[in-house]
Coordinates of C-alpha atoms in Angstrom, one line a residue:
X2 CA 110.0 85.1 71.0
X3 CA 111.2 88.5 70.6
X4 CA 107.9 90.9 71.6
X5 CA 107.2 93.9 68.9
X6 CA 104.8 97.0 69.6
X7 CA 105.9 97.2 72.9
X8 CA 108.8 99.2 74.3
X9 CA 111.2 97.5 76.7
X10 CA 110.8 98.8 80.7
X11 CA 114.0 101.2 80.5
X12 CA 112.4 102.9 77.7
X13 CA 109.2 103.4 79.6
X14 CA 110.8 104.5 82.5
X15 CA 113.7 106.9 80.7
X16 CA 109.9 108.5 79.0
X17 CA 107.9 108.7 82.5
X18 CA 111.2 110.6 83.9
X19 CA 111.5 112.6 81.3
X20 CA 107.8 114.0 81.7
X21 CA 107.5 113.7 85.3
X22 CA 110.6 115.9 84.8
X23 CA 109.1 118.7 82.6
X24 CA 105.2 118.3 83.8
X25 CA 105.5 117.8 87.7
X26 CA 104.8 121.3 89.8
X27 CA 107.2 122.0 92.7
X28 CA 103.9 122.7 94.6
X29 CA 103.0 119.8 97.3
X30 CA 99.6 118.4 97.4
X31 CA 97.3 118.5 101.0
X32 CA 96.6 115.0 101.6
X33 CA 92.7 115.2 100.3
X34 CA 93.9 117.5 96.8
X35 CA 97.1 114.3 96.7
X36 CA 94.1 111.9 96.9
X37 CA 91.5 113.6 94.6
X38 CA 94.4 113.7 91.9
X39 CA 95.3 110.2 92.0
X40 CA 91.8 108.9 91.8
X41 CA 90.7 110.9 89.1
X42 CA 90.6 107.9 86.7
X43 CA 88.6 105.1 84.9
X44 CA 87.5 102.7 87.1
X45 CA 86.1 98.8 87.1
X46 CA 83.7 99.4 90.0
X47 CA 81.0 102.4 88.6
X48 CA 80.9 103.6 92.6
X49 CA 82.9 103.1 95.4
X50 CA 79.9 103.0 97.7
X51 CA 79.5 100.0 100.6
X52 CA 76.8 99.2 102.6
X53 CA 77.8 99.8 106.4
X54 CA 76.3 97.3 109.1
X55 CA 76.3 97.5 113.0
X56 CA 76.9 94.0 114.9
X57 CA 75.5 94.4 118.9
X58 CA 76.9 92.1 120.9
X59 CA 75.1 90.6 123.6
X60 CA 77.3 90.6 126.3
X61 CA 80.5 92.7 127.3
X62 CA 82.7 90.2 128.0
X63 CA 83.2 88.7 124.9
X64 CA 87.2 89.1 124.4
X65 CA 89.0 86.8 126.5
X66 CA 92.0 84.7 124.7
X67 CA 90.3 81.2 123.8
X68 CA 86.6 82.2 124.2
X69 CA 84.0 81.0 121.8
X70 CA 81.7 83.1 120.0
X71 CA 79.1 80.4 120.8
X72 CA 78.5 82.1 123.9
X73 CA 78.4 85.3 122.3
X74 CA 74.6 86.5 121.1
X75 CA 75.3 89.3 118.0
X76 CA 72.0 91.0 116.5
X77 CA 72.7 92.5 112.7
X78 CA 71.4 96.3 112.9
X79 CA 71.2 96.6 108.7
X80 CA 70.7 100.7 108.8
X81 CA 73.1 102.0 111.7
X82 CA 72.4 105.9 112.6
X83 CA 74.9 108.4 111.3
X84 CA 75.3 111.7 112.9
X85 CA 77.5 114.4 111.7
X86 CA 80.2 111.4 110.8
X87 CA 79.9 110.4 114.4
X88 CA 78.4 106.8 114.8
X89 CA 75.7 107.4 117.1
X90 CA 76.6 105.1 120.4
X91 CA 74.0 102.3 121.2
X92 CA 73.4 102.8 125.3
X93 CA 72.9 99.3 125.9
X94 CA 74.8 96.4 124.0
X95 CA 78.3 97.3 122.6
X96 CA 78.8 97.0 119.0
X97 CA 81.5 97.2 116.2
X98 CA 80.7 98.0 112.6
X99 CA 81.5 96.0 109.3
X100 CA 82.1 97.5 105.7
X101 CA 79.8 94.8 103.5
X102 CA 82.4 94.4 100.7
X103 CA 80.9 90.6 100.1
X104 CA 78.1 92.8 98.6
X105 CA 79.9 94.2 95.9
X106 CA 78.7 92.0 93.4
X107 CA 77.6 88.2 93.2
X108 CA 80.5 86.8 91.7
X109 CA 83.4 89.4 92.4
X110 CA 83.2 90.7 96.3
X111 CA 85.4 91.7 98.8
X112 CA 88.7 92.7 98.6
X113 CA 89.5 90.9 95.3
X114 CA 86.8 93.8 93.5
X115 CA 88.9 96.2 95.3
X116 CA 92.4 95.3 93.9
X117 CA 90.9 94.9 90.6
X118 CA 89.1 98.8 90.5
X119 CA 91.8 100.6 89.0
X120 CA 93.5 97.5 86.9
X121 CA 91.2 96.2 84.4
X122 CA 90.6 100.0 82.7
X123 CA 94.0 100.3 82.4
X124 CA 94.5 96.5 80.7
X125 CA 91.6 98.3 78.0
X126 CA 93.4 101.9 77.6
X127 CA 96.2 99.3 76.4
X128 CA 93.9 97.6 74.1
X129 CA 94.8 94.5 75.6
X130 CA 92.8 91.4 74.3
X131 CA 94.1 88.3 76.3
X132 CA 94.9 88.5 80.5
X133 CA 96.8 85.6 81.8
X134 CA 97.5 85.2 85.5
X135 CA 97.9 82.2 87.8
X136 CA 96.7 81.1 91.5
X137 CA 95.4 78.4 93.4
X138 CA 92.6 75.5 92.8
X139 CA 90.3 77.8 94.2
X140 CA 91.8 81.1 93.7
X141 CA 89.4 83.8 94.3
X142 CA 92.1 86.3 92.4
X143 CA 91.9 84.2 89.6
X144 CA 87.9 83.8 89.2
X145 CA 87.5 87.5 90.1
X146 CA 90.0 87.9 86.5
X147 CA 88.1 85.8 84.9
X148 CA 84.3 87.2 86.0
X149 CA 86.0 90.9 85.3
X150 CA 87.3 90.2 81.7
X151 CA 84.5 88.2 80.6
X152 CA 81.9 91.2 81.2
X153 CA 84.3 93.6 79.2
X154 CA 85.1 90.9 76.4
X155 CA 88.7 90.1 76.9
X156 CA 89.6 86.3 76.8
X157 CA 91.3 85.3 80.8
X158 CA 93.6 82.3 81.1
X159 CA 94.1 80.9 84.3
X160 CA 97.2 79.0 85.5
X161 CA 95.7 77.1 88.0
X162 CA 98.1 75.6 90.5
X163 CA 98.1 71.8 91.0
X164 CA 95.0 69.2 89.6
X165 CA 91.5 69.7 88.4
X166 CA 89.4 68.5 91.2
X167 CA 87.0 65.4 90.6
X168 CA 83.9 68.2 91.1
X169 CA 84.0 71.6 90.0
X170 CA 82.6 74.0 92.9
X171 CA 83.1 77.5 94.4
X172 CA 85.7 80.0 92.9
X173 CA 87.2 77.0 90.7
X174 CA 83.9 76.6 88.9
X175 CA 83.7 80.0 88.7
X176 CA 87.0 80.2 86.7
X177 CA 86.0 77.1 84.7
X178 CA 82.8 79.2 83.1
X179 CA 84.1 82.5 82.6
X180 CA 87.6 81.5 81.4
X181 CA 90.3 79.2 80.3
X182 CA 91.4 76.9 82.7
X183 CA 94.4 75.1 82.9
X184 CA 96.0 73.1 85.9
X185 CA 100.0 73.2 85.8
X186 CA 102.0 70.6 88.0
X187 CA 103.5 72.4 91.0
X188 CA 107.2 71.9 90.4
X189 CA 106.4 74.1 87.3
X190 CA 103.9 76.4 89.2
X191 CA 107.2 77.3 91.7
X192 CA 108.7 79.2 89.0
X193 CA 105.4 81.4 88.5
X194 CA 107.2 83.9 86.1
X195 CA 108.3 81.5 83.9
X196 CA 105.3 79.5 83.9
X197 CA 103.4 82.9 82.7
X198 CA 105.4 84.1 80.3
X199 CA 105.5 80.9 78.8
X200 CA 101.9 80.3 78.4
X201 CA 101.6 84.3 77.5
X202 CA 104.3 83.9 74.6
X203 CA 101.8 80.5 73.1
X204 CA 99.2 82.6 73.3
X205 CA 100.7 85.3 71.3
X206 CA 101.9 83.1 68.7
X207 CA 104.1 84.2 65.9
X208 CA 102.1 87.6 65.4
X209 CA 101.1 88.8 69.1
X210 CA 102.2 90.9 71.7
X211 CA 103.3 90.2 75.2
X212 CA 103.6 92.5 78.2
X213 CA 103.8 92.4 81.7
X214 CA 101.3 95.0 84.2
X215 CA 104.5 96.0 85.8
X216 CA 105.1 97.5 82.3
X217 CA 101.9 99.1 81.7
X218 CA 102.3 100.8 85.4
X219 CA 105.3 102.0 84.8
X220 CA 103.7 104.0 81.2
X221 CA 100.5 104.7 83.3
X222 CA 101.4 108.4 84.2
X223 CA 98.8 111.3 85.3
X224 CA 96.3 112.2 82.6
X225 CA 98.0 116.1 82.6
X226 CA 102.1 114.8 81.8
X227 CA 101.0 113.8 78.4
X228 CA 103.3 110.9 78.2
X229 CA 100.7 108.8 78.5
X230 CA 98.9 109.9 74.9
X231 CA 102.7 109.8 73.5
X232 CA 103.2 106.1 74.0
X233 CA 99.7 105.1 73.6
X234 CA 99.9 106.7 70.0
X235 CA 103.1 105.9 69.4
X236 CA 104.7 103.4 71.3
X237 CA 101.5 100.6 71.3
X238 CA 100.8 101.1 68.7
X239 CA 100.2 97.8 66.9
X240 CA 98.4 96.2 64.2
X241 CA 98.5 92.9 65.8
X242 CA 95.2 91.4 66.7
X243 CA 96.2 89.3 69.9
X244 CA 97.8 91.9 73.1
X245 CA 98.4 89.0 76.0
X246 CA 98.7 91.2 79.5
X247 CA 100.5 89.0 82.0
X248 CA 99.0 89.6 85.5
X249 CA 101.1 88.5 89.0
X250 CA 99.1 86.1 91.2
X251 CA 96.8 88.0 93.3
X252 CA 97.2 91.3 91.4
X253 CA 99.2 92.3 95.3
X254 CA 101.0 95.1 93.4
X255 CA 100.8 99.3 93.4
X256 CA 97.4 99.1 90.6
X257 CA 95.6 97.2 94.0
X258 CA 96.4 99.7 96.7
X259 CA 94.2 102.4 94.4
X260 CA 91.6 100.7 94.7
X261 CA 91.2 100.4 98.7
X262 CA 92.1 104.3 98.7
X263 CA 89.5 104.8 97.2
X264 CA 86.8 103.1 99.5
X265 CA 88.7 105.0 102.6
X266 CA 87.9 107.7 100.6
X267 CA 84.6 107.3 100.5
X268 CA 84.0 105.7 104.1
X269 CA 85.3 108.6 105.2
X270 CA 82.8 111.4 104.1
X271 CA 81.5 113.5 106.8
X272 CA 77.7 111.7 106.5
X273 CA 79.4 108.2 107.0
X274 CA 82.5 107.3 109.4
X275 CA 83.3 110.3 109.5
X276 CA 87.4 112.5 109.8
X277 CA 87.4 113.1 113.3
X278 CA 86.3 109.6 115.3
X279 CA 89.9 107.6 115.7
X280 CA 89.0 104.2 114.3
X281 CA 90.5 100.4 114.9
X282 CA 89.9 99.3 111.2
X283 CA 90.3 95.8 111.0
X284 CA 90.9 93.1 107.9
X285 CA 92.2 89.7 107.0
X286 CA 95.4 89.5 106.0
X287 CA 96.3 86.9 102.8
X288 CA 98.7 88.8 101.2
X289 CA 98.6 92.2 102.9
X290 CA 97.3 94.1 100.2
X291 CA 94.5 95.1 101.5
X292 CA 95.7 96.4 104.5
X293 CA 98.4 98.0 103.5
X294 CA 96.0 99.6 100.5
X295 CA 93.5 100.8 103.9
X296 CA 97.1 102.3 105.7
X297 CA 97.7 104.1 102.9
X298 CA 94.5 105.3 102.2
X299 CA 93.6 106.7 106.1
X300 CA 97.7 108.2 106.0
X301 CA 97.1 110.3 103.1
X302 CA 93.8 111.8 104.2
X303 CA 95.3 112.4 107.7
X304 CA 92.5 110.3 108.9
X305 CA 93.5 109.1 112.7
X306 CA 92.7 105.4 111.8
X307 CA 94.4 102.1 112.9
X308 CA 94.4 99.4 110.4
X309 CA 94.8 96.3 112.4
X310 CA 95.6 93.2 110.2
X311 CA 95.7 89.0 110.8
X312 CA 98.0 87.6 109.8
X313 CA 97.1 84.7 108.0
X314 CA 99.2 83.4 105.4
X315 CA 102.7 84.8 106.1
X316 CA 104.9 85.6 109.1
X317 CA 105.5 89.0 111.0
X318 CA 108.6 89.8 109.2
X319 CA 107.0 88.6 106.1
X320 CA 104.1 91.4 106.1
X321 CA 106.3 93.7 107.1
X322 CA 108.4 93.4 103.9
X323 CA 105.6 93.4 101.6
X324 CA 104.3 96.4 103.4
X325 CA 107.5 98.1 102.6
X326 CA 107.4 96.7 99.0
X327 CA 104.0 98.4 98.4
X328 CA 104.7 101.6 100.0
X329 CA 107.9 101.7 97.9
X330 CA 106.1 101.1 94.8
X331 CA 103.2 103.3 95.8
X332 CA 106.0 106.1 96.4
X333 CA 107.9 105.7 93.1
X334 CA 104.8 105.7 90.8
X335 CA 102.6 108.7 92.7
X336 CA 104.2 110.1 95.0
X337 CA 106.0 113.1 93.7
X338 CA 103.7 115.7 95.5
X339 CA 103.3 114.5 98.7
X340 CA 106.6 113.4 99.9
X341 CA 106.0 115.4 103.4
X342 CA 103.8 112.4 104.5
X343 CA 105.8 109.8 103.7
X344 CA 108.4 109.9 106.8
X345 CA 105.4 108.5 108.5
X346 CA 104.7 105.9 106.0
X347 CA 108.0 104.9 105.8
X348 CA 107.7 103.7 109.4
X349 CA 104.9 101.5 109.1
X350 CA 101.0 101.8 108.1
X351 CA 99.5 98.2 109.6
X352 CA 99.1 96.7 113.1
X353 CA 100.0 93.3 111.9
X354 CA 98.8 90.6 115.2
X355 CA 98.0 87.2 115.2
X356 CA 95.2 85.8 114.9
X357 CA 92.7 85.3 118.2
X358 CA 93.0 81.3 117.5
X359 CA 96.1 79.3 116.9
X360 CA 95.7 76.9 114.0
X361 CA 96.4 72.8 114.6
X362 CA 96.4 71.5 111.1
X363 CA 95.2 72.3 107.5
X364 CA 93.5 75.3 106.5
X365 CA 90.1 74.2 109.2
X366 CA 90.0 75.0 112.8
X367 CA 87.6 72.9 114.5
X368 CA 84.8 74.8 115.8
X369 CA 85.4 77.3 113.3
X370 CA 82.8 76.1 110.8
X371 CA 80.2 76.2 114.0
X372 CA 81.0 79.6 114.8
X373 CA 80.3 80.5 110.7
X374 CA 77.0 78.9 111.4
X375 CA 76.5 80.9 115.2
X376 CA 77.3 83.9 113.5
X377 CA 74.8 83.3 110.2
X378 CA 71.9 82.2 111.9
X379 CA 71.9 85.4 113.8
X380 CA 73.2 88.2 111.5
X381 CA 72.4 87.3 108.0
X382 CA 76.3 87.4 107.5
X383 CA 78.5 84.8 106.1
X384 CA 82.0 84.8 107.3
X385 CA 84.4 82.2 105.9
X386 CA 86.2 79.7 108.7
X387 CA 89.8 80.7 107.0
X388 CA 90.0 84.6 106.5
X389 CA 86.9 86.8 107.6
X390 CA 86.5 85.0 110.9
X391 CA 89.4 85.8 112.2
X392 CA 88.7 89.8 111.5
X393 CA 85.3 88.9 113.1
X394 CA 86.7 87.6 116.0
X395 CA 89.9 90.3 116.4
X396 CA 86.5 93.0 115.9
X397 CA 84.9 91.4 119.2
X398 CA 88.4 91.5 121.2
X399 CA 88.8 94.8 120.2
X400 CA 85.3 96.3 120.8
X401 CA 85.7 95.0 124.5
X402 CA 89.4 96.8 124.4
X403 CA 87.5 100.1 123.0
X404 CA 85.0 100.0 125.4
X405 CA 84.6 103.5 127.9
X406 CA 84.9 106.0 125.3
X407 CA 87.6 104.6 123.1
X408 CA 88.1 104.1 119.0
X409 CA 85.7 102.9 117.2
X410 CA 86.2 99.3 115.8
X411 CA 85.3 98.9 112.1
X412 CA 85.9 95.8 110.1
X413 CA 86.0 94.9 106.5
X414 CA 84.3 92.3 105.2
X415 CA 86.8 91.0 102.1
X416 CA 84.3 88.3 101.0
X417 CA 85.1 84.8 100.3
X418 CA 81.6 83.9 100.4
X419 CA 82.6 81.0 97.5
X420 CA 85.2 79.8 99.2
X421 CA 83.2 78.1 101.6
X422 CA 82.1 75.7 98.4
X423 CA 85.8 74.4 98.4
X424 CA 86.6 74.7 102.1
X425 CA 83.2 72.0 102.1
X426 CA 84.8 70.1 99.6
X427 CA 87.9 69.9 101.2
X428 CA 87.3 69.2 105.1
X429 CA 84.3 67.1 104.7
X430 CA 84.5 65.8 108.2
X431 CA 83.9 69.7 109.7
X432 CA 80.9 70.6 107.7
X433 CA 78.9 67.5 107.5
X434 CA 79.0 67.3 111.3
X435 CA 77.2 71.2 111.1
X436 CA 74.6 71.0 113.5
X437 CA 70.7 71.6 112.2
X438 CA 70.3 74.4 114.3
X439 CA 71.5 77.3 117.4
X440 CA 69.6 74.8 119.8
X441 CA 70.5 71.6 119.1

């Protein structure tokens, strides 16, 4: 189907060079100035704020290779003290702190809320009616899409990989309700760009357009070059009623790493964590998003900040190219002003390490789903057994590592709260075996 109202990627790119050309200042950015500019925007979230925890741990030697966190008391301090950016040192227990992105909203939390920030206001400044985008059974990318576009009334479709599970529960329910489902056979599913332009170009029928996110970053210039008013006036525009926006699985592109600098840039203010502690910032790594979206984030404020990763879904040489994908991206589309920081970045942002448990088979360590419960009943916090138990449990080795004086050890809590719904599902065996209580 040829695609009309929308110009082809060399003609966005030939226009964003052309004002980048005219419109770009030889003057360099600070980092903060570099940051302020890029995030002056529309975004999905109305604030970036987070609610900041403080776990104290119960012992000191909580970090040996193999221990459980059974024998681990933590105690959830909900309102930490705060002075001058400096977190204010318990004497007794040591402690780490956790970012409460699950809180974000109900539906949306964690990092998935995060990568989605600065994409869905640009899928409206593009008048774009339909979103399709792919992922798993129980993809939290893909309910996220769903929940987002629902509340802003554009239609979502959801290739969901594999088949429709005999109940609906957790993120896959989720999806169900707030979009339009539809389970594709894995041999198709391998060939995820085909699959999505496929089901984009029925969507659009005879009359629609179809256009891919990578195409509406590349037109998505800085409010002052003008070329973004040019081609929204000129080159979208369309009197067709149906705009399909195509989506990559997990939104891991450029449009996700804004949305992570711009929580660093608020966890960072002087009455919070502070510019001058060094922190050990730690996160799950699916994709490496996240992380890298954190790297970036502390680099360009000049923040001295670790971001330690897990690796969790991908080898060492695996992150390590997607982290050089991002930054690449990140580089082309914004970073004409502050190209003195990037020799750094261009070396690496993350600490990617393994994770403090080996895995034996499946997605479900056992014991895991007994430490989620250990760690519940005594904090209020739910961690999943996959992803945010590992950052739990990397925080713990680390705060023992930090001890005497060193960095500060902050995690981020990405969410996956519904996941635990499917996990249940899925491993029966682990989670009907939970026991009724710490003393049991």
């Amino acid at each position: 189907m040829k695609v009309e109202g929308f110009p082809s990627k060399s003609t966005i790119s030939a226009i964003k060079r052309g004002f980048q050309s005219q419109c770009v200042s030889n003057v360099k950015l600070d980092g903060e100035d570099f940051v302020s500019k890029l995030l002056d925007r529309r975004w999905t979230l109305p604030h970036p704020d987070a609610k900041i925890h403080q776990v104290m741990l119960s012992t000191s030697k909580v970090s040996q290779p193999g221990r459980a966190l059974s024998d681990v008391s933590f105690f959830n301090k909900i309102n930490p003290s705060f002075s001058h950016g400096l977190m204010d040192k318990d004497d007794g227990e040591p402690s780490f702190f956790i970012v409460r992105d699950d809180l974000l909203h109900p539906l949306i939390n964690g990092n998935k809320a995060r990568k989605l920030d600065g994409l869905i206001p640009l899928v409206e400044d593009h008048s774009g009616t339909h979103v399709v985008t792919c992922g798993g059974c129980q993809s939290a990318h893909a309910a996220a899409v769903a929940v987002s576009c629902s509340e802003r009334g554009i239609k979502s479709h959801l290739l969901l990989r594999g088949e429709q599970p005999e109940i609906l529960t957790g993120y896959n329910l989720m999806s169900t309700i707030y979009g339009n489902v539809t389970y594709v056979p894995r041999s198709l599913y391998a060939n995820r760009e085909k699959m999505l332009k496929s089901h984009a170009d029925y969507l659009a029928g005879s009359s629609g357009n179809v256009i891919w996110f990578d195409d509406i970053m590349e037109a998505s210039l800085s409010e002052n070059d003008g070329a973004m008013s040019f081609l929204q006036k000129d080159a979208y525009r369309s009197d067709h009623p149906r705009k399909i926006v195509i989506v990559n699985e997990g939104a891991g592109d450029v449009v996700a790493l804004l949305g992570l600098i711009r929580l660093v840039q608020y966890i960072s203010q002087n009455h919070i964590l502070g510019k001058e502690r060094p922190l050990k910032l730690v996160v799950d790594a699916g994709t490496g998003t996240t992380a890298v979206g954190l790297g970036l984030g502390a680099k360009c404020l000049g923040l001295p900040w670790e971001v330690t990763a897990v690796m969790l879904a991908d080898t060492i040489d695996g992150y390590r190219r997607q982290e050089k994908r991002l930054i690449s991206g990140f580089k082309r589309h914004f970073g004409l002003q502050i190209d003195h920081c990037f020799d750094e970045i261009d070396r690496g942002l993350v600490h990617w390490v393994e994770r403090c448990h080996p895995r034996k088979f499946g997605n479900v360590l056992e014991g895991e789903v007994e430490a989620c419960q250990h760690i519940a009943q005594q904090t209020g916090i739910l961690v999943d057994p996959v992803y945010t138990l590992a950052a739990w449990e990397m925080s713990t080795v680390l705060r023992e590592q930090e001890a005497e004086g060193g960095a500060t050890v902050v995690m981020l809590h990405t969410g996956g709260t519904l996941g635990m719904f499917g996990l249940a599902q899925r491993y029966k065996s682990y989670f009907s075996n939970l026991k009724t209580g710490l003393f049991n």
